[in-house]
Amino acid sequence: MHRVDGEELVKTFAEEMEEMLGRKVESVKRLAEAAEDADLYHPFNDTLEFDYYNSLVINTLDEDGNPVELGGEFSLEENEHFNSLPVNTQMSDIQVPTNVFNKDPGILNGVYMSEALNDVFVDNFQQDPTLTWQYFGSSTGFLRLYPGIKWTPDDNGVVTFDCRNRNWYIQAATSPKDVVIVVDVSGSMKGLRLTIAKHTINTILDTLGENDFVNIIAVRVFTYLIGREMTFADNVKWIACNNKEPFT
């Protein structure tokens, strides 16, 4: 048994935490500066042709034994620091959702421009071995991921992950928002219409972060016929009343 100076212990712990977090902040700053410089000096090219390592198809061969498009040989080794996953600590690779065309000019230009980040990823990891994953998310939909990995799709072979829907991307790309969603839940919205409305609302909610405020208001819109005694359809008029009693 020995006495411990609690105040000194807390002070030492705080200094170590500050130093550790400081290294992380410096890593992010280096990436941000490199990305800004790379984008500044890269003129957009509509006809750019550029092959890159697509994490979904790396090390994949076609029926003739040749690498598929964007799926060249990419060295992977298990690494305990990354949960024993097979990774490449010397290179990053690219993840693209299935609903985004991986050879779109916006994708190709962004991937080409962000190649400059690969050396920064490696240098950050060498300077601070406690770092784990490093990312660069693009507004066009691709994610540059370090260390490079083999991306696994879902059971249907679809990649639904989109970095633009992740909280860390949303919070960095937008400011806090106040959102009110008004949804019609009247009888006319039954079935597929209501299903589509719910899916739309869920998609909107997925784009919100912890700093956003949201409220959902369900309204019923009733439609009534005026002129029931009239015979000709041309003389029939309709009105929409919000939460009113039946018109007589």
PDB file of C-alpha atoms in Angstrom:
ATOM      1  CA  MET A   1       0.000   0.000   0.000  1.00  0.00           C
ATOM      2  CA  HIS A   2       1.221   3.471  -0.803  1.00  0.00           C
ATOM      3  CA  ARG A   3      -0.352   6.874  -0.880  1.00  0.00           C
ATOM      4  CA  VAL A   4      -1.335   8.326  -4.239  1.00  0.00           C
ATOM      5  CA  ASP A   5      -1.527  12.021  -4.860  1.00  0.00           C
ATOM      6  CA  GLY A   6      -4.921  12.248  -6.587  1.00  0.00           C
ATOM      7  CA  GLU A   7      -4.386  15.778  -7.812  1.00  0.00           C
ATOM      8  CA  GLU A   8      -1.035  14.888  -9.360  1.00  0.00           C
ATOM      9  CA  LEU A   9      -2.515  11.739 -10.906  1.00  0.00           C
ATOM     10  CA  VAL A  10      -5.355  13.684 -12.537  1.00  0.00           C
ATOM     11  CA  LYS A  11      -2.907  16.305 -13.776  1.00  0.00           C
ATOM     12  CA  THR A  12      -0.661  13.657 -15.362  1.00  0.00           C
ATOM     13  CA  PHE A  13      -3.654  11.947 -16.951  1.00  0.00           C
ATOM     14  CA  ALA A  14      -4.930  15.250 -18.353  1.00  0.00           C
ATOM     15  CA  GLU A  15      -1.535  16.054 -19.869  1.00  0.00           C
ATOM     16  CA  GLU A  16      -1.347  12.639 -21.528  1.00  0.00           C
ATOM     17  CA  MET A  17      -4.865  13.008 -22.908  1.00  0.00           C
ATOM     18  CA  GLU A  18      -4.068  16.472 -24.237  1.00  0.00           C
ATOM     19  CA  GLU A  19      -0.936  15.183 -25.935  1.00  0.00           C
ATOM     20  CA  MET A  20      -2.754  12.216 -27.478  1.00  0.00           C
ATOM     21  CA  LEU A  21      -5.669  14.293 -28.758  1.00  0.00           C
ATOM     22  CA  GLY A  22      -3.241  16.937 -30.001  1.00  0.00           C
ATOM     23  CA  ARG A  23      -1.576  14.359 -32.227  1.00  0.00           C
ATOM     24  CA  LYS A  24      -4.965  13.391 -33.658  1.00  0.00           C
ATOM     25  CA  VAL A  25      -5.827  17.020 -34.342  1.00  0.00           C
ATOM     26  CA  GLU A  26      -2.520  17.590 -36.116  1.00  0.00           C
ATOM     27  CA  SER A  27      -3.155  14.522 -38.288  1.00  0.00           C
ATOM     28  CA  VAL A  28      -6.537  15.883 -39.325  1.00  0.00           C
ATOM     29  CA  LYS A  29      -5.043  19.308 -40.056  1.00  0.00           C
ATOM     30  CA  ARG A  30      -2.382  17.784 -42.306  1.00  0.00           C
ATOM     31  CA  LEU A  31      -5.063  15.894 -44.225  1.00  0.00           C
ATOM     32  CA  ALA A  32      -7.273  18.973 -44.567  1.00  0.00           C
ATOM     33  CA  GLU A  33      -4.393  21.104 -45.844  1.00  0.00           C
ATOM     34  CA  ALA A  34      -3.293  18.433 -48.321  1.00  0.00           C
ATOM     35  CA  ALA A  35      -6.864  18.003 -49.602  1.00  0.00           C
ATOM     36  CA  GLU A  36      -7.327  21.754 -50.058  1.00  0.00           C
ATOM     37  CA  ASP A  37      -4.041  22.080 -51.936  1.00  0.00           C
ATOM     38  CA  ALA A  38      -4.763  19.074 -54.132  1.00  0.00           C
ATOM     39  CA  ASP A  39      -8.204  20.413 -55.046  1.00  0.00           C
ATOM     40  CA  LEU A  40      -6.846  23.909 -55.700  1.00  0.00           C
ATOM     41  CA  TYR A  41      -4.284  22.724 -58.231  1.00  0.00           C
ATOM     42  CA  HIS A  42      -6.438  20.100 -59.968  1.00  0.00           C
ATOM     43  CA  PRO A  43      -8.373  21.406 -63.000  1.00  0.00           C
ATOM     44  CA  PHE A  44     -11.548  19.391 -63.608  1.00  0.00           C
ATOM     45  CA  ASN A  45     -11.266  17.200 -66.710  1.00  0.00           C
ATOM     46  CA  ASP A  46     -14.485  15.836 -68.245  1.00  0.00           C
ATOM     47  CA  THR A  47     -12.559  13.303 -70.346  1.00  0.00           C
ATOM     48  CA  LEU A  48     -10.193  12.085 -67.633  1.00  0.00           C
ATOM     49  CA  GLU A  49      -9.368   8.374 -67.852  1.00  0.00           C
ATOM     50  CA  PHE A  50      -7.926   6.998 -64.663  1.00  0.00           C
ATOM     51  CA  ASP A  51      -7.785   3.561 -63.047  1.00  0.00           C
ATOM     52  CA  TYR A  52      -7.846   3.245 -59.294  1.00  0.00           C
ATOM     53  CA  TYR A  53      -8.186   0.495 -56.703  1.00  0.00           C
ATOM     54  CA  ASN A  54     -11.883  -0.094 -56.080  1.00  0.00           C
ATOM     55  CA  SER A  55     -12.101  -1.796 -52.678  1.00  0.00           C
ATOM     56  CA  LEU A  56     -15.054  -3.930 -53.803  1.00  0.00           C
ATOM     57  CA  VAL A  57     -13.230  -5.666 -56.661  1.00  0.00           C
ATOM     58  CA  ILE A  58      -9.523  -5.595 -55.731  1.00  0.00           C
ATOM     59  CA  ASN A  59      -7.803  -8.946 -56.250  1.00  0.00           C
ATOM     60  CA  THR A  60     -10.801 -10.169 -58.291  1.00  0.00           C
ATOM     61  CA  LEU A  61     -10.223 -12.103 -61.513  1.00  0.00           C
ATOM     62  CA  ASP A  62     -12.519 -12.638 -64.485  1.00  0.00           C
ATOM     63  CA  GLU A  63     -13.252 -15.973 -66.154  1.00  0.00           C
ATOM     64  CA  ASP A  64      -9.975 -15.784 -68.079  1.00  0.00           C
ATOM     65  CA  GLY A  65      -7.931 -15.204 -64.937  1.00  0.00           C
ATOM     66  CA  ASN A  66      -7.317 -11.525 -65.616  1.00  0.00           C
ATOM     67  CA  PRO A  67      -7.973  -8.737 -63.086  1.00  0.00           C
ATOM     68  CA  VAL A  68     -11.407  -7.157 -63.526  1.00  0.00           C
ATOM     69  CA  GLU A  69     -11.677  -3.442 -64.248  1.00  0.00           C
ATOM     70  CA  LEU A  70     -10.529  -1.382 -61.227  1.00  0.00           C
ATOM     71  CA  GLY A  71      -9.614  -4.618 -59.472  1.00  0.00           C
ATOM     72  CA  GLY A  72      -5.857  -4.965 -59.815  1.00  0.00           C
ATOM     73  CA  GLU A  73      -3.580  -6.830 -57.425  1.00  0.00           C
ATOM     74  CA  PHE A  74      -3.673  -5.174 -54.009  1.00  0.00           C
ATOM     75  CA  SER A  75      -1.472  -6.533 -51.225  1.00  0.00           C
ATOM     76  CA  LEU A  76      -3.311  -7.300 -47.962  1.00  0.00           C
ATOM     77  CA  GLU A  77      -1.901  -8.570 -44.675  1.00  0.00           C
ATOM     78  CA  GLU A  78      -3.614  -9.214 -41.352  1.00  0.00           C
ATOM     79  CA  ASN A  79      -2.823  -6.513 -38.823  1.00  0.00           C
ATOM     80  CA  GLU A  80      -3.640  -6.771 -35.107  1.00  0.00           C
ATOM     81  CA  HIS A  81      -3.847  -2.991 -34.804  1.00  0.00           C
ATOM     82  CA  PHE A  82      -6.817  -3.061 -37.197  1.00  0.00           C
ATOM     83  CA  ASN A  83      -8.757  -5.866 -35.509  1.00  0.00           C
ATOM     84  CA  SER A  84      -6.678  -8.482 -37.348  1.00  0.00           C
ATOM     85  CA  LEU A  85      -8.301  -7.504 -40.642  1.00  0.00           C
ATOM     86  CA  PRO A  86      -6.306  -7.900 -43.875  1.00  0.00           C
ATOM     87  CA  VAL A  87      -5.146  -4.366 -44.703  1.00  0.00           C
ATOM     88  CA  ASN A  88      -2.555  -2.488 -46.733  1.00  0.00           C
ATOM     89  CA  THR A  89      -0.777   0.070 -44.550  1.00  0.00           C
ATOM     90  CA  GLN A  90       1.128   1.487 -47.526  1.00  0.00           C
ATOM     91  CA  MET A  91      -1.855   2.435 -49.656  1.00  0.00           C
ATOM     92  CA  SER A  92      -5.452   3.586 -49.459  1.00  0.00           C
ATOM     93  CA  ASP A  93      -8.244   2.419 -51.738  1.00  0.00           C
ATOM     94  CA  ILE A  94     -11.666   3.628 -52.836  1.00  0.00           C
ATOM     95  CA  GLN A  95     -15.175   2.612 -51.767  1.00  0.00           C
ATOM     96  CA  VAL A  96     -18.077   3.581 -54.033  1.00  0.00           C
ATOM     97  CA  PRO A  97     -21.764   2.819 -53.311  1.00  0.00           C
ATOM     98  CA  THR A  98     -23.551   0.623 -55.827  1.00  0.00           C
ATOM     99  CA  ASN A  99     -25.900   3.462 -56.819  1.00  0.00           C
ATOM    100  CA  VAL A 100     -22.955   5.666 -57.854  1.00  0.00           C
ATOM    101  CA  PHE A 101     -21.263   5.097 -61.232  1.00  0.00           C
ATOM    102  CA  ASN A 102     -17.634   4.348 -60.418  1.00  0.00           C
ATOM    103  CA  LYS A 103     -16.341   5.834 -63.695  1.00  0.00           C
ATOM    104  CA  ASP A 104     -18.361   9.051 -63.508  1.00  0.00           C
ATOM    105  CA  PRO A 105     -16.176  12.092 -64.352  1.00  0.00           C
ATOM    106  CA  GLY A 106     -16.852  13.555 -60.908  1.00  0.00           C
ATOM    107  CA  ILE A 107     -15.683  10.342 -59.259  1.00  0.00           C
ATOM    108  CA  LEU A 108     -12.597  10.003 -61.467  1.00  0.00           C
ATOM    109  CA  ASN A 109     -11.510  13.609 -60.913  1.00  0.00           C
ATOM    110  CA  GLY A 110     -12.070  13.372 -57.167  1.00  0.00           C
ATOM    111  CA  VAL A 111     -10.199  10.088 -56.854  1.00  0.00           C
ATOM    112  CA  TYR A 112      -7.330  11.392 -58.993  1.00  0.00           C
ATOM    113  CA  MET A 113      -7.127  14.594 -56.955  1.00  0.00           C
ATOM    114  CA  SER A 114      -7.222  12.748 -53.621  1.00  0.00           C
ATOM    115  CA  GLU A 115      -4.315  10.482 -54.585  1.00  0.00           C
ATOM    116  CA  ALA A 116      -2.192  13.176 -52.915  1.00  0.00           C
ATOM    117  CA  LEU A 117      -3.622  12.133 -49.550  1.00  0.00           C
ATOM    118  CA  ASN A 118      -2.108   8.666 -49.651  1.00  0.00           C
ATOM    119  CA  ASP A 119       1.356   9.847 -48.529  1.00  0.00           C
ATOM    120  CA  VAL A 120      -0.255  11.922 -45.761  1.00  0.00           C
ATOM    121  CA  PHE A 121      -2.187   8.885 -44.518  1.00  0.00           C
ATOM    122  CA  VAL A 122       0.994   6.847 -44.312  1.00  0.00           C
ATOM    123  CA  ASP A 123       2.988   9.683 -42.703  1.00  0.00           C
ATOM    124  CA  ASN A 124       0.263  10.262 -40.090  1.00  0.00           C
ATOM    125  CA  PHE A 125       0.287   6.593 -39.136  1.00  0.00           C
ATOM    126  CA  GLN A 126       4.067   6.536 -38.865  1.00  0.00           C
ATOM    127  CA  GLN A 127       4.079   9.628 -36.644  1.00  0.00           C
ATOM    128  CA  ASP A 128       1.246   8.361 -34.461  1.00  0.00           C
ATOM    129  CA  PRO A 129       0.957   4.545 -34.431  1.00  0.00           C
ATOM    130  CA  THR A 130      -2.127   4.814 -32.180  1.00  0.00           C
ATOM    131  CA  LEU A 131      -4.128   6.075 -35.163  1.00  0.00           C
ATOM    132  CA  THR A 132      -6.563   3.630 -36.683  1.00  0.00           C
ATOM    133  CA  TRP A 133      -8.758   4.381 -39.696  1.00  0.00           C
ATOM    134  CA  GLN A 134      -8.322   7.541 -41.754  1.00  0.00           C
ATOM    135  CA  TYR A 135     -10.935   8.676 -44.265  1.00  0.00           C
ATOM    136  CA  PHE A 136     -11.592  11.191 -46.995  1.00  0.00           C
ATOM    137  CA  GLY A 137     -15.271  11.493 -47.939  1.00  0.00           C
ATOM    138  CA  SER A 138     -16.240  13.224 -51.174  1.00  0.00           C
ATOM    139  CA  SER A 139     -19.472  15.028 -52.040  1.00  0.00           C
ATOM    140  CA  THR A 140     -19.573  12.908 -55.204  1.00  0.00           C
ATOM    141  CA  GLY A 141     -20.043   9.781 -53.091  1.00  0.00           C
ATOM    142  CA  PHE A 142     -16.695   8.001 -52.948  1.00  0.00           C
ATOM    143  CA  LEU A 143     -14.740   7.268 -49.781  1.00  0.00           C
ATOM    144  CA  ARG A 144     -10.943   7.054 -49.719  1.00  0.00           C
ATOM    145  CA  LEU A 145     -10.049   4.647 -46.943  1.00  0.00           C
ATOM    146  CA  TYR A 146      -6.723   4.070 -45.186  1.00  0.00           C
ATOM    147  CA  PRO A 147      -5.431   1.489 -44.679  1.00  0.00           C
ATOM    148  CA  GLY A 148      -6.764  -0.093 -47.841  1.00  0.00           C
ATOM    149  CA  ILE A 149      -9.107  -3.049 -47.336  1.00  0.00           C
ATOM    150  CA  LYS A 150     -11.280  -5.434 -49.312  1.00  0.00           C
ATOM    151  CA  TRP A 151     -14.862  -4.166 -49.015  1.00  0.00           C
ATOM    152  CA  THR A 152     -17.540  -6.789 -48.388  1.00  0.00           C
ATOM    153  CA  PRO A 153     -20.989  -6.157 -49.938  1.00  0.00           C
ATOM    154  CA  ASP A 154     -24.272  -7.366 -48.455  1.00  0.00           C
ATOM    155  CA  ASP A 155     -25.856 -10.735 -49.258  1.00  0.00           C
ATOM    156  CA  ASN A 156     -27.223  -9.340 -52.523  1.00  0.00           C
ATOM    157  CA  GLY A 157     -23.846  -8.053 -53.664  1.00  0.00           C
ATOM    158  CA  VAL A 158     -24.901  -4.448 -53.037  1.00  0.00           C
ATOM    159  CA  VAL A 159     -22.828  -1.738 -51.342  1.00  0.00           C
ATOM    160  CA  THR A 160     -25.284   0.551 -49.560  1.00  0.00           C
ATOM    161  CA  PHE A 161     -22.713   2.378 -47.416  1.00  0.00           C
ATOM    162  CA  ASP A 162     -22.545   6.032 -48.453  1.00  0.00           C
ATOM    163  CA  CYS A 163     -20.136   8.270 -46.555  1.00  0.00           C
ATOM    164  CA  ARG A 164     -22.387  11.269 -47.236  1.00  0.00           C
ATOM    165  CA  ASN A 165     -24.988   9.807 -44.867  1.00  0.00           C
ATOM    166  CA  ARG A 166     -22.581   9.324 -41.963  1.00  0.00           C
ATOM    167  CA  ASN A 167     -22.769  11.659 -38.992  1.00  0.00           C
ATOM    168  CA  TRP A 168     -19.097  12.647 -39.194  1.00  0.00           C
ATOM    169  CA  TYR A 169     -19.526  13.735 -42.827  1.00  0.00           C
ATOM    170  CA  ILE A 170     -22.819  15.539 -42.276  1.00  0.00           C
ATOM    171  CA  GLN A 171     -21.557  17.463 -39.248  1.00  0.00           C
ATOM    172  CA  ALA A 172     -18.446  18.553 -41.142  1.00  0.00           C
ATOM    173  CA  ALA A 173     -20.290  19.512 -44.330  1.00  0.00           C
ATOM    174  CA  THR A 174     -23.339  21.302 -42.907  1.00  0.00           C
ATOM    175  CA  SER A 175     -24.365  23.631 -40.110  1.00  0.00           C
ATOM    176  CA  PRO A 176     -27.000  22.764 -37.441  1.00  0.00           C
ATOM    177  CA  LYS A 177     -30.524  22.698 -38.872  1.00  0.00           C
ATOM    178  CA  ASP A 178     -34.077  23.128 -37.603  1.00  0.00           C
ATOM    179  CA  VAL A 179     -36.309  20.828 -39.656  1.00  0.00           C
ATOM    180  CA  VAL A 180     -40.086  20.382 -39.669  1.00  0.00           C
ATOM    181  CA  ILE A 181     -41.476  17.503 -41.756  1.00  0.00           C
ATOM    182  CA  VAL A 182     -45.195  17.601 -42.566  1.00  0.00           C
ATOM    183  CA  VAL A 183     -46.648  14.289 -43.786  1.00  0.00           C
ATOM    184  CA  ASP A 184     -50.158  13.619 -45.066  1.00  0.00           C
ATOM    185  CA  VAL A 185     -51.611  10.518 -43.363  1.00  0.00           C
ATOM    186  CA  SER A 186     -55.148  10.749 -44.713  1.00  0.00           C
ATOM    187  CA  GLY A 187     -56.915   7.899 -46.452  1.00  0.00           C
ATOM    188  CA  SER A 188     -55.538   8.828 -49.858  1.00  0.00           C
ATOM    189  CA  MET A 189     -52.047   8.017 -48.578  1.00  0.00           C
ATOM    190  CA  LYS A 190     -52.695   4.343 -47.875  1.00  0.00           C
ATOM    191  CA  GLY A 191     -50.580   1.591 -49.351  1.00  0.00           C
ATOM    192  CA  LEU A 192     -47.616   2.403 -51.563  1.00  0.00           C
ATOM    193  CA  ARG A 193     -47.952   6.179 -51.179  1.00  0.00           C
ATOM    194  CA  LEU A 194     -47.575   5.996 -47.406  1.00  0.00           C
ATOM    195  CA  THR A 195     -44.699   3.515 -47.738  1.00  0.00           C
ATOM    196  CA  ILE A 196     -42.872   5.924 -50.064  1.00  0.00           C
ATOM    197  CA  ALA A 197     -43.554   8.823 -47.690  1.00  0.00           C
ATOM    198  CA  LYS A 198     -42.126   6.870 -44.724  1.00  0.00           C
ATOM    199  CA  HIS A 199     -39.058   5.895 -46.725  1.00  0.00           C
ATOM    200  CA  THR A 200     -38.527   9.530 -47.726  1.00  0.00           C
ATOM    201  CA  ILE A 201     -38.794  10.657 -44.102  1.00  0.00           C
ATOM    202  CA  ASN A 202     -36.318   7.999 -42.957  1.00  0.00           C
ATOM    203  CA  THR A 203     -33.893   9.095 -45.682  1.00  0.00           C
ATOM    204  CA  ILE A 204     -34.156  12.698 -44.493  1.00  0.00           C
ATOM    205  CA  LEU A 205     -33.640  11.653 -40.869  1.00  0.00           C
ATOM    206  CA  ASP A 206     -30.511   9.713 -41.858  1.00  0.00           C
ATOM    207  CA  THR A 207     -28.939  12.963 -43.031  1.00  0.00           C
ATOM    208  CA  LEU A 208     -29.440  14.716 -39.687  1.00  0.00           C
ATOM    209  CA  GLY A 209     -26.851  14.824 -36.927  1.00  0.00           C
ATOM    210  CA  GLU A 210     -26.842  15.201 -33.172  1.00  0.00           C
ATOM    211  CA  ASN A 211     -26.775  19.001 -33.483  1.00  0.00           C
ATOM    212  CA  ASP A 212     -29.955  19.155 -35.569  1.00  0.00           C
ATOM    213  CA  PHE A 213     -33.520  19.612 -34.313  1.00  0.00           C
ATOM    214  CA  VAL A 214     -36.433  17.916 -36.059  1.00  0.00           C
ATOM    215  CA  ASN A 215     -40.167  17.544 -35.621  1.00  0.00           C
ATOM    216  CA  ILE A 216     -42.616  15.446 -37.641  1.00  0.00           C
ATOM    217  CA  ILE A 217     -46.210  16.611 -37.980  1.00  0.00           C
ATOM    218  CA  ALA A 218     -48.852  14.199 -39.270  1.00  0.00           C
ATOM    219  CA  VAL A 219     -51.901  15.842 -40.844  1.00  0.00           C
ATOM    220  CA  ARG A 220     -55.117  14.470 -42.265  1.00  0.00           C
ATOM    221  CA  VAL A 221     -56.477  16.191 -45.360  1.00  0.00           C
ATOM    222  CA  PHE A 222     -60.137  15.487 -46.095  1.00  0.00           C
ATOM    223  CA  THR A 223     -61.630  16.080 -49.531  1.00  0.00           C
ATOM    224  CA  TYR A 224     -65.358  16.868 -49.846  1.00  0.00           C
ATOM    225  CA  LEU A 225     -67.756  17.132 -52.751  1.00  0.00           C
ATOM    226  CA  ILE A 226     -69.740  20.358 -53.183  1.00  0.00           C
ATOM    227  CA  GLY A 227     -72.870  20.268 -55.266  1.00  0.00           C
ATOM    228  CA  ARG A 228     -73.952  16.685 -54.700  1.00  0.00           C
ATOM    229  CA  GLU A 229     -77.337  17.436 -56.277  1.00  0.00           C
ATOM    230  CA  MET A 230     -75.709  18.361 -59.597  1.00  0.00           C
ATOM    231  CA  THR A 231     -75.953  15.837 -62.421  1.00  0.00           C
ATOM    232  CA  PHE A 232     -73.097  16.874 -64.696  1.00  0.00           C
ATOM    233  CA  ALA A 233     -69.525  16.215 -63.695  1.00  0.00           C
ATOM    234  CA  ASP A 234     -68.451  19.541 -65.192  1.00  0.00           C
ATOM    235  CA  ASN A 235     -70.406  21.295 -62.500  1.00  0.00           C
ATOM    236  CA  VAL A 236     -68.770  19.398 -59.650  1.00  0.00           C
ATOM    237  CA  LYS A 237     -66.253  21.290 -57.567  1.00  0.00           C
ATOM    238  CA  TRP A 238     -63.884  19.991 -54.868  1.00  0.00           C
ATOM    239  CA  ILE A 239     -62.382  21.609 -51.845  1.00  0.00           C
ATOM    240  CA  ALA A 240     -59.765  20.345 -49.397  1.00  0.00           C
ATOM    241  CA  CYS A 241     -60.346  21.068 -45.725  1.00  0.00           C
ATOM    242  CA  ASN A 242     -57.692  20.379 -43.127  1.00  0.00           C
ATOM    243  CA  ASN A 243     -59.081  18.580 -40.037  1.00  0.00           C
ATOM    244  CA  LYS A 244     -62.670  19.783 -40.561  1.00  0.00           C
ATOM    245  CA  GLU A 245     -65.992  18.072 -39.967  1.00  0.00           C
ATOM    246  CA  PRO A 246     -67.808  16.561 -42.992  1.00  0.00           C
ATOM    247  CA  PHE A 247     -69.402  19.221 -45.202  1.00  0.00           C
ATOM    248  CA  THR A 248     -73.204  19.065 -45.495  1.00  0.00           C
TER     249      THR A 248
END
